Amino acid sequence: MTKKVVISFPDGEASRPLIYELIKKFDIIVSIIKADIDGGRRGKLVLELDSDSEHIRRAIDFMKESGVDVSPLEKKISYDDSKCVSCGACTSACPSGALSISAPSWKLQFQPDKCVVCKLCITACPLKLFHIEFAD
Ligand code: SF4
Ligand code: SF4
């Protein structure tokens, strides 16, 4: 399985060889998706961890026990409503009911709490108004 996480180093700890430790101790393939490190002192990394679930769970416990903050990387869908023409193409594709068009406005309504991030709206929209956002 793969799991994306955001890790935040405490002050002064950002230069520690954490990636090496994860690979060596837990047999995890680690991909760095994003790095934002301030002079080796503090910072954040977005990592993709690839291994079996038990190794990943132990690795996350290890990071937390050593003072590194670990949180799951959340993905969400956003769209540019200022350019939407309410054509309805995305509502037909959406399996969860997060996108809808109804009277009296006949304008596209988006309910993020219903979205399962299946990404079908990204390809359905002829104007390419949807995109994935990563938030920590
Ligand atoms: S990602 Fe899927 S569930 Fe979310 S709004 Fe788009 S089509 Fe609907
Ligand atoms: S497919 Fe695009 S333009 Fe059409 S309603 Fe959905 S977001 Fe708006």
PDB file of C-alpha atoms and ligand atoms in Angstrom:
ATOM      1  CA  MET A   1       0.000   0.000   0.000  1.00  0.00           C
ATOM      2  CA  THR A   2       1.012   3.618  -0.296  1.00  0.00           C
ATOM      3  CA  LYS A   3       0.289   6.398   2.143  1.00  0.00           C
ATOM      4  CA  LYS A   4       1.006  10.093   1.776  1.00  0.00           C
ATOM      5  CA  VAL A   5       1.950  11.962   4.928  1.00  0.00           C
ATOM      6  CA  VAL A   6       3.077  15.439   5.897  1.00  0.00           C
ATOM      7  CA  ILE A   7       5.875  15.462   8.418  1.00  0.00           C
ATOM      8  CA  SER A   8       6.971  18.517  10.372  1.00  0.00           C
ATOM      9  CA  PHE A   9      10.343  18.615  12.057  1.00  0.00           C
ATOM     10  CA  PRO A  10      10.756  20.338  15.404  1.00  0.00           C
ATOM     11  CA  ASP A  11      13.195  23.262  15.503  1.00  0.00           C
ATOM     12  CA  GLY A  12      16.777  22.138  14.827  1.00  0.00           C
ATOM     13  CA  GLU A  13      15.825  18.637  13.735  1.00  0.00           C
ATOM     14  CA  ALA A  14      15.312  19.062   9.991  1.00  0.00           C
ATOM     15  CA  SER A  15      18.790  17.876   9.043  1.00  0.00           C
ATOM     16  CA  ARG A  16      18.410  14.456  10.654  1.00  0.00           C
ATOM     17  CA  PRO A  17      18.579  11.491   8.223  1.00  0.00           C
ATOM     18  CA  LEU A  18      14.950  10.516   8.642  1.00  0.00           C
ATOM     19  CA  ILE A  19      14.495   9.132   5.124  1.00  0.00           C
ATOM     20  CA  TYR A  20      17.484   6.849   5.617  1.00  0.00           C
ATOM     21  CA  GLU A  21      16.071   5.669   8.930  1.00  0.00           C
ATOM     22  CA  LEU A  22      12.692   4.857   7.379  1.00  0.00           C
ATOM     23  CA  ILE A  23      14.291   2.870   4.566  1.00  0.00           C
ATOM     24  CA  LYS A  24      16.788   1.080   6.783  1.00  0.00           C
ATOM     25  CA  LYS A  25      14.604   0.283   9.797  1.00  0.00           C
ATOM     26  CA  PHE A  26      11.225  -0.296   8.203  1.00  0.00           C
ATOM     27  CA  ASP A  27      11.963  -1.433   4.653  1.00  0.00           C
ATOM     28  CA  ILE A  28       9.881   1.365   3.189  1.00  0.00           C
ATOM     29  CA  ILE A  29      10.204   2.936  -0.254  1.00  0.00           C
ATOM     30  CA  VAL A  30      10.085   6.667   0.389  1.00  0.00           C
ATOM     31  CA  SER A  31       9.277   9.233  -2.296  1.00  0.00           C
ATOM     32  CA  ILE A  32       9.631  12.917  -1.517  1.00  0.00           C
ATOM     33  CA  ILE A  33       6.688  14.745  -3.066  1.00  0.00           C
ATOM     34  CA  LYS A  34       7.473  18.167  -1.639  1.00  0.00           C
ATOM     35  CA  ALA A  35      10.174  19.593   0.609  1.00  0.00           C
ATOM     36  CA  ASP A  36      10.145  22.882   2.448  1.00  0.00           C
ATOM     37  CA  ILE A  37      13.146  22.977   4.752  1.00  0.00           C
ATOM     38  CA  ASP A  38      14.440  26.162   6.366  1.00  0.00           C
ATOM     39  CA  GLY A  39      18.245  25.960   6.504  1.00  0.00           C
ATOM     40  CA  GLY A  40      18.191  22.471   7.978  1.00  0.00           C
ATOM     41  CA  ARG A  41      16.569  23.747  11.173  1.00  0.00           C
ATOM     42  CA  ARG A  42      12.851  23.301  10.709  1.00  0.00           C
ATOM     43  CA  GLY A  43      10.530  22.409   7.891  1.00  0.00           C
ATOM     44  CA  LYS A  44       8.030  20.103   6.305  1.00  0.00           C
ATOM     45  CA  LEU A  45       8.234  17.174   3.957  1.00  0.00           C
ATOM     46  CA  VAL A  46       5.419  15.563   2.027  1.00  0.00           C
ATOM     47  CA  LEU A  47       6.293  11.898   1.643  1.00  0.00           C
ATOM     48  CA  GLU A  48       4.771   8.897  -0.051  1.00  0.00           C
ATOM     49  CA  LEU A  49       5.452   5.732   1.935  1.00  0.00           C
ATOM     50  CA  ASP A  50       5.252   2.455   0.047  1.00  0.00           C
ATOM     51  CA  SER A  51       5.307  -0.819   1.977  1.00  0.00           C
ATOM     52  CA  ASP A  52       2.878  -3.128   3.737  1.00  0.00           C
ATOM     53  CA  SER A  53       0.510  -1.547   6.228  1.00  0.00           C
ATOM     54  CA  GLU A  54       2.290  -2.890   9.317  1.00  0.00           C
ATOM     55  CA  HIS A  55       5.657  -1.428   8.277  1.00  0.00           C
ATOM     56  CA  ILE A  56       4.049   1.914   7.524  1.00  0.00           C
ATOM     57  CA  ARG A  57       2.208   1.933  10.858  1.00  0.00           C
ATOM     58  CA  ARG A  58       5.428   1.174  12.745  1.00  0.00           C
ATOM     59  CA  ALA A  59       7.327   3.825  10.801  1.00  0.00           C
ATOM     60  CA  ILE A  60       4.723   6.465  11.625  1.00  0.00           C
ATOM     61  CA  ASP A  61       4.831   5.473  15.313  1.00  0.00           C
ATOM     62  CA  PHE A  62       8.621   5.720  15.194  1.00  0.00           C
ATOM     63  CA  MET A  63       8.522   9.227  13.729  1.00  0.00           C
ATOM     64  CA  LYS A  64       5.969  10.427  16.280  1.00  0.00           C
ATOM     65  CA  GLU A  65       7.939   8.923  19.180  1.00  0.00           C
ATOM     66  CA  SER A  66      11.060  10.732  17.975  1.00  0.00           C
ATOM     67  CA  GLY A  67       9.333  14.113  18.060  1.00  0.00           C
ATOM     68  CA  VAL A  68       8.353  14.471  14.407  1.00  0.00           C
ATOM     69  CA  ASP A  69       4.789  15.536  13.769  1.00  0.00           C
ATOM     70  CA  VAL A  70       3.074  13.231  11.251  1.00  0.00           C
ATOM     71  CA  SER A  71      -0.305  13.847   9.679  1.00  0.00           C
ATOM     72  CA  PRO A  72      -2.063  12.290   6.690  1.00  0.00           C
ATOM     73  CA  LEU A  73      -2.018  14.285   3.488  1.00  0.00           C
ATOM     74  CA  GLU A  74      -5.535  15.280   2.693  1.00  0.00           C
ATOM     75  CA  LYS A  75      -6.663  15.665  -0.873  1.00  0.00           C
ATOM     76  CA  LYS A  76      -9.639  17.694  -1.896  1.00  0.00           C
ATOM     77  CA  ILE A  77     -11.280  18.800  -5.089  1.00  0.00           C
ATOM     78  CA  SER A  78     -11.652  22.459  -5.979  1.00  0.00           C
ATOM     79  CA  TYR A  79     -13.089  24.175  -8.999  1.00  0.00           C
ATOM     80  CA  ASP A  80     -13.104  27.648 -10.453  1.00  0.00           C
ATOM     81  CA  ASP A  81     -16.743  28.618 -10.046  1.00  0.00           C
ATOM     82  CA  SER A  82     -16.192  32.001 -11.699  1.00  0.00           C
ATOM     83  CA  LYS A  83     -15.770  30.255 -15.076  1.00  0.00           C
ATOM     84  CA  CYS A  84     -18.445  27.587 -14.658  1.00  0.00           C
ATOM     85  CA  VAL A  85     -21.236  27.689 -17.239  1.00  0.00           C
ATOM     86  CA  SER A  86     -23.370  25.134 -15.330  1.00  0.00           C
ATOM     87  CA  CYS A  87     -23.436  22.753 -18.274  1.00  0.00           C
ATOM     88  CA  GLY A  88     -24.011  19.768 -15.977  1.00  0.00           C
ATOM     89  CA  ALA A  89     -21.333  17.487 -17.423  1.00  0.00           C
ATOM     90  CA  CYS A  90     -19.663  17.071 -14.052  1.00  0.00           C
ATOM     91  CA  THR A  91     -22.921  16.331 -12.220  1.00  0.00           C
ATOM     92  CA  SER A  92     -23.537  13.364 -14.525  1.00  0.00           C
ATOM     93  CA  ALA A  93     -20.087  11.995 -13.755  1.00  0.00           C
ATOM     94  CA  CYS A  94     -20.174  12.555  -9.996  1.00  0.00           C
ATOM     95  CA  PRO A  95     -21.066   9.305  -8.184  1.00  0.00           C
ATOM     96  CA  SER A  96     -21.576  10.769  -4.724  1.00  0.00           C
ATOM     97  CA  GLY A  97     -24.017  13.605  -5.311  1.00  0.00           C
ATOM     98  CA  ALA A  98     -21.438  16.198  -4.354  1.00  0.00           C
ATOM     99  CA  LEU A  99     -22.154  18.085  -7.575  1.00  0.00           C
ATOM    100  CA  SER A 100     -25.695  19.041  -8.461  1.00  0.00           C
ATOM    101  CA  ILE A 101     -27.741  21.509 -10.453  1.00  0.00           C
ATOM    102  CA  SER A 102     -31.325  22.256  -9.506  1.00  0.00           C
ATOM    103  CA  ALA A 103     -34.059  24.868  -9.536  1.00  0.00           C
ATOM    104  CA  PRO A 104     -34.421  27.677  -8.955  1.00  0.00           C
ATOM    105  CA  SER A 105     -30.858  28.824  -9.704  1.00  0.00           C
ATOM    106  CA  TRP A 106     -29.825  26.061 -12.141  1.00  0.00           C
ATOM    107  CA  LYS A 107     -26.278  26.842 -11.104  1.00  0.00           C
ATOM    108  CA  LEU A 108     -23.753  24.193 -10.150  1.00  0.00           C
ATOM    109  CA  GLN A 109     -23.706  23.452  -6.418  1.00  0.00           C
ATOM    110  CA  PHE A 110     -20.736  21.722  -4.823  1.00  0.00           C
ATOM    111  CA  GLN A 111     -21.004  20.018  -1.419  1.00  0.00           C
ATOM    112  CA  PRO A 112     -17.420  19.168  -0.410  1.00  0.00           C
ATOM    113  CA  ASP A 113     -18.551  16.979   2.492  1.00  0.00           C
ATOM    114  CA  LYS A 114     -20.044  14.512  -0.006  1.00  0.00           C
ATOM    115  CA  CYS A 115     -16.969  14.399  -2.249  1.00  0.00           C
ATOM    116  CA  VAL A 116     -15.026  11.125  -2.262  1.00  0.00           C
ATOM    117  CA  VAL A 117     -12.194  12.560  -4.424  1.00  0.00           C
ATOM    118  CA  CYS A 118     -12.787  10.063  -7.230  1.00  0.00           C
ATOM    119  CA  LYS A 119     -11.544  12.726  -9.714  1.00  0.00           C
ATOM    120  CA  LEU A 120     -14.176  11.898 -12.344  1.00  0.00           C
ATOM    121  CA  CYS A 121     -15.215  15.545 -12.530  1.00  0.00           C
ATOM    122  CA  ILE A 122     -11.693  16.535 -13.565  1.00  0.00           C
ATOM    123  CA  THR A 123     -12.023  14.729 -16.866  1.00  0.00           C
ATOM    124  CA  ALA A 124     -15.757  15.411 -17.235  1.00  0.00           C
ATOM    125  CA  CYS A 125     -15.574  19.197 -17.225  1.00  0.00           C
ATOM    126  CA  PRO A 126     -15.105  20.526 -20.778  1.00  0.00           C
ATOM    127  CA  LEU A 127     -13.582  23.726 -19.392  1.00  0.00           C
ATOM    128  CA  LYS A 128     -11.096  21.891 -17.130  1.00  0.00           C
ATOM    129  CA  LEU A 129     -12.241  23.809 -14.050  1.00  0.00           C
ATOM    130  CA  PHE A 130     -11.540  21.100 -11.458  1.00  0.00           C
ATOM    131  CA  HIS A 131      -8.241  20.378  -9.824  1.00  0.00           C
ATOM    132  CA  ILE A 132      -6.838  18.463  -6.871  1.00  0.00           C
ATOM    133  CA  GLU A 133      -5.568  20.374  -3.882  1.00  0.00           C
ATOM    134  CA  PHE A 134      -3.320  18.965  -1.230  1.00  0.00           C
ATOM    135  CA  ALA A 135      -3.757  20.319   2.248  1.00  0.00           C
ATOM    136  CA  ASP A 136      -2.042  19.510   5.462  1.00  0.00           C
TER     137      ASP A 136
HETATM  138  S1  SF4 B   1     -14.094  14.083  -7.167  1.00  0.00           S
HETATM  139 FE1  SF4 B   1     -15.727  12.606  -7.602  1.00  0.00          FE
HETATM  140  S2  SF4 B   1     -17.086  12.749  -5.814  1.00  0.00           S
HETATM  141 FE2  SF4 B   1     -15.808  14.593  -5.782  1.00  0.00          FE
HETATM  142  S3  SF4 B   1     -16.960  16.137  -6.859  1.00  0.00           S
HETATM  143 FE3  SF4 B   1     -15.618  15.177  -8.381  1.00  0.00          FE
HETATM  144  S4  SF4 B   1     -16.864  13.533  -9.301  1.00  0.00           S
HETATM  145 FE4  SF4 B   1     -17.886  14.161  -7.391  1.00  0.00          FE
HETATM  146  S1  SF4 B   2     -18.642  20.472 -16.147  1.00  0.00           S
HETATM  147 FE1  SF4 B   2     -17.437  22.318 -15.686  1.00  0.00          FE
HETATM  148  S2  SF4 B   2     -18.544  23.984 -16.684  1.00  0.00           S
HETATM  149 FE2  SF4 B   2     -19.940  22.240 -16.601  1.00  0.00          FE
HETATM  150  S3  SF4 B   2     -21.120  22.511 -14.677  1.00  0.00           S
HETATM  151 FE3  SF4 B   2     -19.359  21.241 -14.172  1.00  0.00          FE
HETATM  152  S4  SF4 B   2     -17.768  22.712 -13.493  1.00  0.00           S
HETATM  153 FE4  SF4 B   2     -19.323  23.876 -14.584  1.00  0.00          FE
END
